[in-house]
mmCIF file of C-alpha atoms in Angstrom:
data_model
loop_
_atom_site.group_PDB
_atom_site.id
_atom_site.type_symbol
_atom_site.label_atom_id
_atom_site.label_comp_id
_atom_site.label_asym_id
_atom_site.label_seq_id
_atom_site.Cartn_x
_atom_site.Cartn_y
_atom_site.Cartn_z
ATOM 1 C CA ASN A 1334 87.928 134.442 95.778
ATOM 2 C CA ALA A 1335 85.182 133.216 93.419
ATOM 3 C CA GLY A 1336 87.116 130.036 92.865
ATOM 4 C CA VAL A 1337 86.228 128.483 89.496
ATOM 5 C CA THR A 1338 83.262 129.955 87.581
ATOM 6 C CA GLN A 1339 81.762 128.840 84.403
ATOM 7 C CA THR A 1340 79.463 130.691 81.744
ATOM 8 C CA PRO A 1341 76.831 130.358 80.789
ATOM 9 C CA LYS A 1342 74.960 127.980 83.341
ATOM 10 C CA PHE A 1343 72.328 126.580 80.849
ATOM 11 C CA ARG A 1344 72.209 126.427 77.068
ATOM 12 C CA VAL A 1345 70.076 125.060 74.439
ATOM 13 C CA LEU A 1346 71.488 124.595 70.994
ATOM 14 C CA LYS A 1347 70.155 123.223 67.790
ATOM 15 C CA THR A 1348 72.065 120.589 65.824
ATOM 16 C CA GLY A 1349 74.799 122.043 63.864
ATOM 17 C CA GLN A 1350 75.345 125.340 65.629
ATOM 18 C CA SER A 1351 78.458 126.189 67.477
ATOM 19 C CA MET A 1352 79.093 127.484 70.846
ATOM 20 C CA THR A 1353 81.842 128.373 73.363
ATOM 21 C CA LEU A 1354 82.150 127.587 77.286
ATOM 22 C CA LEU A 1355 84.023 130.098 79.130
ATOM 23 C CA CYS A 1356 85.914 128.778 82.332
ATOM 24 C CA ALA A 1357 87.577 131.303 84.759
ATOM 25 C CA GLN A 1358 89.583 130.621 87.787
ATOM 26 C CA ASP A 1359 91.074 133.263 90.142
ATOM 27 C CA MET A 1360 93.593 130.908 92.204
ATOM 28 C CA ASN A 1361 96.560 131.206 90.005
ATOM 29 C CA HIS A 1362 96.257 127.584 89.088
ATOM 30 C CA GLU A 1363 98.623 126.213 86.288
ATOM 31 C CA TYR A 1364 96.404 123.241 85.267
ATOM 32 C CA MET A 1365 92.797 123.479 83.861
ATOM 33 C CA TYR A 1366 90.417 120.525 82.883
ATOM 34 C CA TRP A 1367 87.139 120.252 81.045
ATOM 35 C CA TYR A 1368 85.004 117.120 81.911
ATOM 36 C CA ARG A 1369 81.454 116.099 80.664
ATOM 37 C CA GLN A 1370 79.228 114.304 82.847
ATOM 38 C CA ASP A 1371 76.125 112.224 81.412
ATOM 39 C CA PRO A 1372 73.127 110.809 83.421
ATOM 40 C CA GLY A 1373 74.186 108.187 85.628
ATOM 41 C CA MET A 1374 77.841 108.229 84.695
ATOM 42 C CA GLY A 1375 81.131 109.502 86.286
ATOM 43 C CA LEU A 1376 83.067 112.500 84.965
ATOM 44 C CA ARG A 1377 84.877 111.895 81.589
ATOM 45 C CA LEU A 1378 88.135 114.206 80.664
ATOM 46 C CA ILE A 1379 87.724 116.106 77.581
ATOM 47 C CA HIS A 1380 90.525 118.084 77.163
ATOM 48 C CA TYR A 1381 93.237 119.646 79.679
ATOM 49 C CA SER A 1382 95.617 122.362 79.877
ATOM 50 C CA VAL A 1383 99.170 122.412 81.870
ATOM 51 C CA GLY A 1384 99.841 126.004 81.325
ATOM 52 C CA GLU A 1385 98.915 129.046 79.267
ATOM 53 C CA GLY A 1386 99.124 128.281 75.563
ATOM 54 C CA THR A 1387 99.248 124.358 75.940
ATOM 55 C CA THR A 1388 96.530 122.018 75.801
ATOM 56 C CA ALA A 1389 96.123 118.438 75.471
ATOM 57 C CA LYS A 1390 93.377 115.700 74.758
ATOM 58 C CA GLY A 1391 91.718 113.692 77.338
ATOM 59 C CA GLU A 1392 89.471 110.749 77.373
ATOM 60 C CA VAL A 1393 86.676 111.842 74.887
ATOM 61 C CA PRO A 1394 87.920 114.918 72.903
ATOM 62 C CA ASP A 1395 86.256 114.318 69.645
ATOM 63 C CA GLY A 1396 83.715 117.238 68.640
ATOM 64 C CA TYR A 1397 85.506 119.622 70.920
ATOM 65 C CA ASN A 1398 88.225 122.202 70.724
ATOM 66 C CA VAL A 1399 89.899 124.274 73.383
ATOM 67 C CA SER A 1400 92.145 127.104 74.001
ATOM 68 C CA ARG A 1401 94.071 128.627 77.153
ATOM 69 C CA LEU A 1402 95.125 132.060 75.853
ATOM 70 C CA LYS A 1403 95.340 133.417 79.254
ATOM 71 C CA LYS A 1404 96.390 131.456 82.316
ATOM 72 C CA GLN A 1405 93.011 132.084 84.212
ATOM 73 C CA ASN A 1406 90.570 131.135 81.305
ATOM 74 C CA PHE A 1407 90.292 127.973 79.652
ATOM 75 C CA LEU A 1408 87.570 127.797 76.579
ATOM 76 C CA LEU A 1409 85.806 124.891 75.382
ATOM 77 C CA GLY A 1410 84.248 125.122 71.721
ATOM 78 C CA LEU A 1411 81.601 123.139 69.986
ATOM 79 C CA GLU A 1412 82.121 123.958 66.243
ATOM 80 C CA SER A 1413 78.914 121.820 65.071
ATOM 81 C CA ALA A 1414 76.922 120.568 68.033
ATOM 82 C CA ALA A 1415 75.273 117.161 67.958
ATOM 83 C CA PRO A 1416 72.751 115.601 70.250
ATOM 84 C CA SER A 1417 75.369 113.242 71.553
ATOM 85 C CA GLN A 1418 77.014 116.336 73.140
ATOM 86 C CA THR A 1419 73.887 116.860 75.346
ATOM 87 C CA SER A 1420 75.540 116.762 78.776
ATOM 88 C CA VAL A 1421 76.651 118.858 81.929
ATOM 89 C CA TYR A 1422 80.108 120.306 81.510
ATOM 90 C CA PHE A 1423 82.395 120.647 84.482
ATOM 91 C CA CYS A 1424 85.636 122.915 84.419
ATOM 92 C CA ALA A 1425 88.218 122.292 86.988
ATOM 93 C CA SER A 1426 91.663 123.775 88.081
ATOM 94 C CA SER A 1427 94.516 122.509 90.187
ATOM 95 C CA TYR A 1428 98.241 123.570 91.168
ATOM 96 C CA VAL A 1429 100.927 121.386 89.957
ATOM 97 C CA GLY A 1430 103.719 119.982 92.204
ATOM 98 C CA GLN A 1431 105.271 116.660 93.627
ATOM 99 C CA VAL A 1432 102.369 116.232 96.073
ATOM 100 C CA PRO A 1433 99.139 115.832 94.188
ATOM 101 C CA TYR A 1434 96.915 118.633 94.598
ATOM 102 C CA GLU A 1435 93.159 118.419 94.663
ATOM 103 C CA GLN A 1436 91.062 119.793 91.728
ATOM 104 C CA TYR A 1437 88.610 122.723 92.274
ATOM 105 C CA PHE A 1438 85.466 122.323 90.141
ATOM 106 C CA GLY A 1439 83.164 124.964 88.859
ATOM 107 C CA PRO A 1440 79.224 124.658 89.165
ATOM 108 C CA GLY A 1441 78.743 123.318 85.805
ATOM 109 C CA THR A 1442 77.059 124.055 82.471
ATOM 110 C CA ARG A 1443 74.018 122.142 81.390
ATOM 111 C CA LEU A 1444 73.876 121.864 77.587
ATOM 112 C CA THR A 1445 71.084 120.601 75.533
ATOM 113 C CA VAL A 1446 71.369 119.931 71.896
ATOM 114 C CA THR A 1447 68.177 119.374 70.089
ATOM 115 C CA ASP B 1200 93.089 103.592 83.443
ATOM 116 C CA ALA B 1201 93.060 103.663 87.391
ATOM 117 C CA LYS B 1202 89.847 101.635 88.235
ATOM 118 C CA THR B 1203 88.232 101.404 91.520
ATOM 119 C CA THR B 1204 85.289 99.190 92.792
ATOM 120 C CA GLN B 1205 82.680 100.795 95.013
ATOM 121 C CA PRO B 1206 79.215 99.852 96.086
ATOM 122 C CA PRO B 1207 76.529 101.791 93.998
ATOM 123 C CA SER B 1208 74.544 102.848 96.954
ATOM 124 C CA MET B 1209 74.499 103.126 100.743
ATOM 125 C CA ASP B 1210 72.167 104.391 103.390
ATOM 126 C CA CYS B 1211 73.077 105.780 106.658
ATOM 127 C CA ALA B 1212 70.906 107.098 109.528
ATOM 128 C CA GLU B 1213 71.690 111.032 110.379
ATOM 129 C CA GLY B 1214 74.112 111.471 113.153
ATOM 130 C CA ARG B 1215 75.795 107.920 112.667
ATOM 131 C CA ALA B 1216 79.035 107.238 111.027
ATOM 132 C CA ALA B 1217 78.876 106.599 107.345
ATOM 133 C CA ASN B 1218 81.619 103.880 106.220
ATOM 134 C CA LEU B 1219 82.210 103.998 102.365
ATOM 135 C CA PRO B 1220 84.399 101.174 101.110
ATOM 136 C CA CYS B 1221 86.583 101.347 97.981
ATOM 137 C CA ASN B 1222 88.655 98.607 96.343
ATOM 138 C CA HIS B 1223 91.638 99.686 94.329
ATOM 139 C CA SER B 1224 93.718 96.308 93.998
ATOM 140 C CA THR B 1225 95.765 97.601 91.060
ATOM 141 C CA ILE B 1226 97.082 100.726 93.004
ATOM 142 C CA SER B 1227 100.879 101.261 92.598
ATOM 143 C CA GLY B 1228 103.325 102.263 95.419
ATOM 144 C CA ASN B 1229 103.521 105.854 94.531
ATOM 145 C CA GLU B 1230 99.806 106.496 93.991
ATOM 146 C CA TYR B 1231 97.483 108.440 96.183
ATOM 147 C CA VAL B 1232 94.000 107.671 97.200
ATOM 148 C CA TYR B 1233 91.542 110.585 96.767
ATOM 149 C CA TRP B 1234 87.896 110.972 97.592
ATOM 150 C CA TYR B 1235 85.673 113.452 96.093
ATOM 151 C CA ARG B 1236 81.896 113.830 96.480
ATOM 152 C CA GLN B 1237 79.232 115.596 94.059
ATOM 153 C CA ILE B 1238 76.067 116.875 95.924
ATOM 154 C CA HIS B 1239 72.988 116.833 93.446
ATOM 155 C CA SER B 1240 74.744 117.828 90.354
ATOM 156 C CA GLN B 1241 76.878 120.478 91.635
ATOM 157 C CA GLY B 1242 80.667 120.221 90.590
ATOM 158 C CA PRO B 1243 82.542 117.724 92.718
ATOM 159 C CA GLN B 1244 84.050 118.721 95.833
ATOM 160 C CA TYR B 1245 87.595 117.350 97.035
ATOM 161 C CA ILE B 1246 87.439 115.568 100.574
ATOM 162 C CA ILE B 1247 90.453 113.944 101.411
ATOM 163 C CA HIS B 1248 93.596 112.062 100.254
ATOM 164 C CA GLY B 1249 96.284 109.531 101.256
ATOM 165 C CA LEU B 1250 99.150 107.484 100.424
ATOM 166 C CA LYS B 1251 100.067 104.774 103.127
ATOM 167 C CA ASN B 1252 98.889 106.528 106.711
ATOM 168 C CA ASN B 1253 95.464 107.049 107.727
ATOM 169 C CA GLU B 1254 94.481 110.748 107.258
ATOM 170 C CA THR B 1255 91.884 112.896 109.186
ATOM 171 C CA ASN B 1256 90.742 116.326 108.219
ATOM 172 C CA GLU B 1257 87.620 118.371 109.305
ATOM 173 C CA MET B 1258 85.393 116.615 106.802
ATOM 174 C CA ALA B 1259 86.383 113.143 107.159
ATOM 175 C CA SER B 1260 88.886 110.222 107.925
ATOM 176 C CA LEU B 1261 90.592 107.967 105.339
ATOM 177 C CA ILE B 1262 91.732 104.516 106.674
ATOM 178 C CA ILE B 1263 93.774 102.799 103.841
ATOM 179 C CA THR B 1264 94.737 98.931 104.596
ATOM 180 C CA GLU B 1265 98.366 98.035 105.069
ATOM 181 C CA ASP B 1266 98.615 96.287 101.571
ATOM 182 C CA ARG B 1267 96.997 99.664 100.168
ATOM 183 C CA LYS B 1268 94.404 97.688 98.207
ATOM 184 C CA SER B 1269 91.298 99.009 99.720
ATOM 185 C CA SER B 1270 90.362 102.150 101.848
ATOM 186 C CA THR B 1271 87.525 103.326 103.683
ATOM 187 C CA LEU B 1272 86.022 106.969 103.884
ATOM 188 C CA ILE B 1273 84.477 107.701 107.345
ATOM 189 C CA LEU B 1274 82.065 110.555 108.045
ATOM 190 C CA PRO B 1275 81.856 110.417 111.502
ATOM 191 C CA HIS B 1276 78.501 112.057 112.009
ATOM 192 C CA ALA B 1277 76.549 112.077 108.862
ATOM 193 C CA THR B 1278 73.981 114.877 108.308
ATOM 194 C CA LEU B 1279 71.450 115.278 105.490
ATOM 195 C CA ARG B 1280 73.670 117.433 103.746
ATOM 196 C CA ASP B 1281 76.165 114.556 103.350
ATOM 197 C CA THR B 1282 73.717 112.942 100.852
ATOM 198 C CA ALA B 1283 75.803 112.769 97.712
ATOM 199 C CA VAL B 1284 77.732 110.602 95.287
ATOM 200 C CA TYR B 1285 81.221 109.826 96.600
ATOM 201 C CA TYR B 1286 84.080 108.939 94.480
ATOM 202 C CA CYS B 1287 87.069 107.072 95.155
ATOM 203 C CA ILE B 1288 90.100 107.639 92.706
ATOM 204 C CA TYR B 1289 93.796 107.019 92.787
ATOM 205 C CA ASN B 1290 96.702 108.669 90.895
ATOM 206 C CA SER B 1291 100.152 109.432 91.363
ATOM 207 C CA GLY B 1292 99.988 113.112 90.987
ATOM 208 C CA GLY B 1293 103.005 114.956 89.849
ATOM 209 C CA SER B 1294 102.756 114.947 86.054
ATOM 210 C CA ASN B 1295 99.947 112.384 86.318
ATOM 211 C CA TYR B 1296 97.202 114.696 87.146
ATOM 212 C CA LYS B 1297 94.220 113.255 85.397
ATOM 213 C CA LEU B 1298 91.614 111.810 87.617
ATOM 214 C CA THR B 1299 89.561 108.900 86.376
ATOM 215 C CA PHE B 1300 86.081 109.217 87.885
ATOM 216 C CA GLY B 1301 83.911 105.978 88.071
ATOM 217 C CA LYS B 1302 80.333 105.853 89.036
ATOM 218 C CA GLY B 1303 80.864 106.429 92.736
ATOM 219 C CA THR B 1304 78.627 105.378 95.803
ATOM 220 C CA LEU B 1305 75.584 107.132 96.186
ATOM 221 C CA LEU B 1306 75.152 107.597 99.953
ATOM 222 C CA THR B 1307 71.847 108.688 101.390
ATOM 223 C CA VAL B 1308 71.624 110.036 104.780
ATOM 224 C CA ASN B 1309 67.999 109.405 106.251
ATOM 225 C CA PRO B 1310 66.574 111.315 109.017
#
């Protein structure tokens, strides 16, 4: 199992450019999440998905869009990148059930917006 | 938001036990305590979780006070590879699956 993978690992964008970050998981998890982490901070939830075709806003959703067309993939889009979106982005996935299941995280994508 | 209080940093000698405290005084009766760690900007890694009873797995032990307002994560024999930021989080699971990460505790294991 590859677990949770993220593409790309690094990216530099100019202000106003757009890009899509791809997250893929091979564990058949229902739930998927996108977080961002700024220097010296904990992770903040951007958007999440409870199943194929459904998405919802997290704590800091502004400036981002997401799509979950396939169960194993969760895409994060930046339509018009801003310097404030310079961050490390982590994707995670988890099972769902009565007992809370742990989240499995990807290795992260380092994004710099100049 | 589910807020926890952790010391910003701690040191531990290699081979000794590392005891990381967490205060979660606003936890509700159905909310679990989770611990994750993040090694040098890698993705966070799940360590352990518990509800009321103490828990142990191959990585660590979790001690939860009887009133459940605080807990301690114990790494019994810390190694240099345990140097990381440790996050204490709580939520009820089920339909409440969103984890709120604070700043955590930076544990530095010294040789």
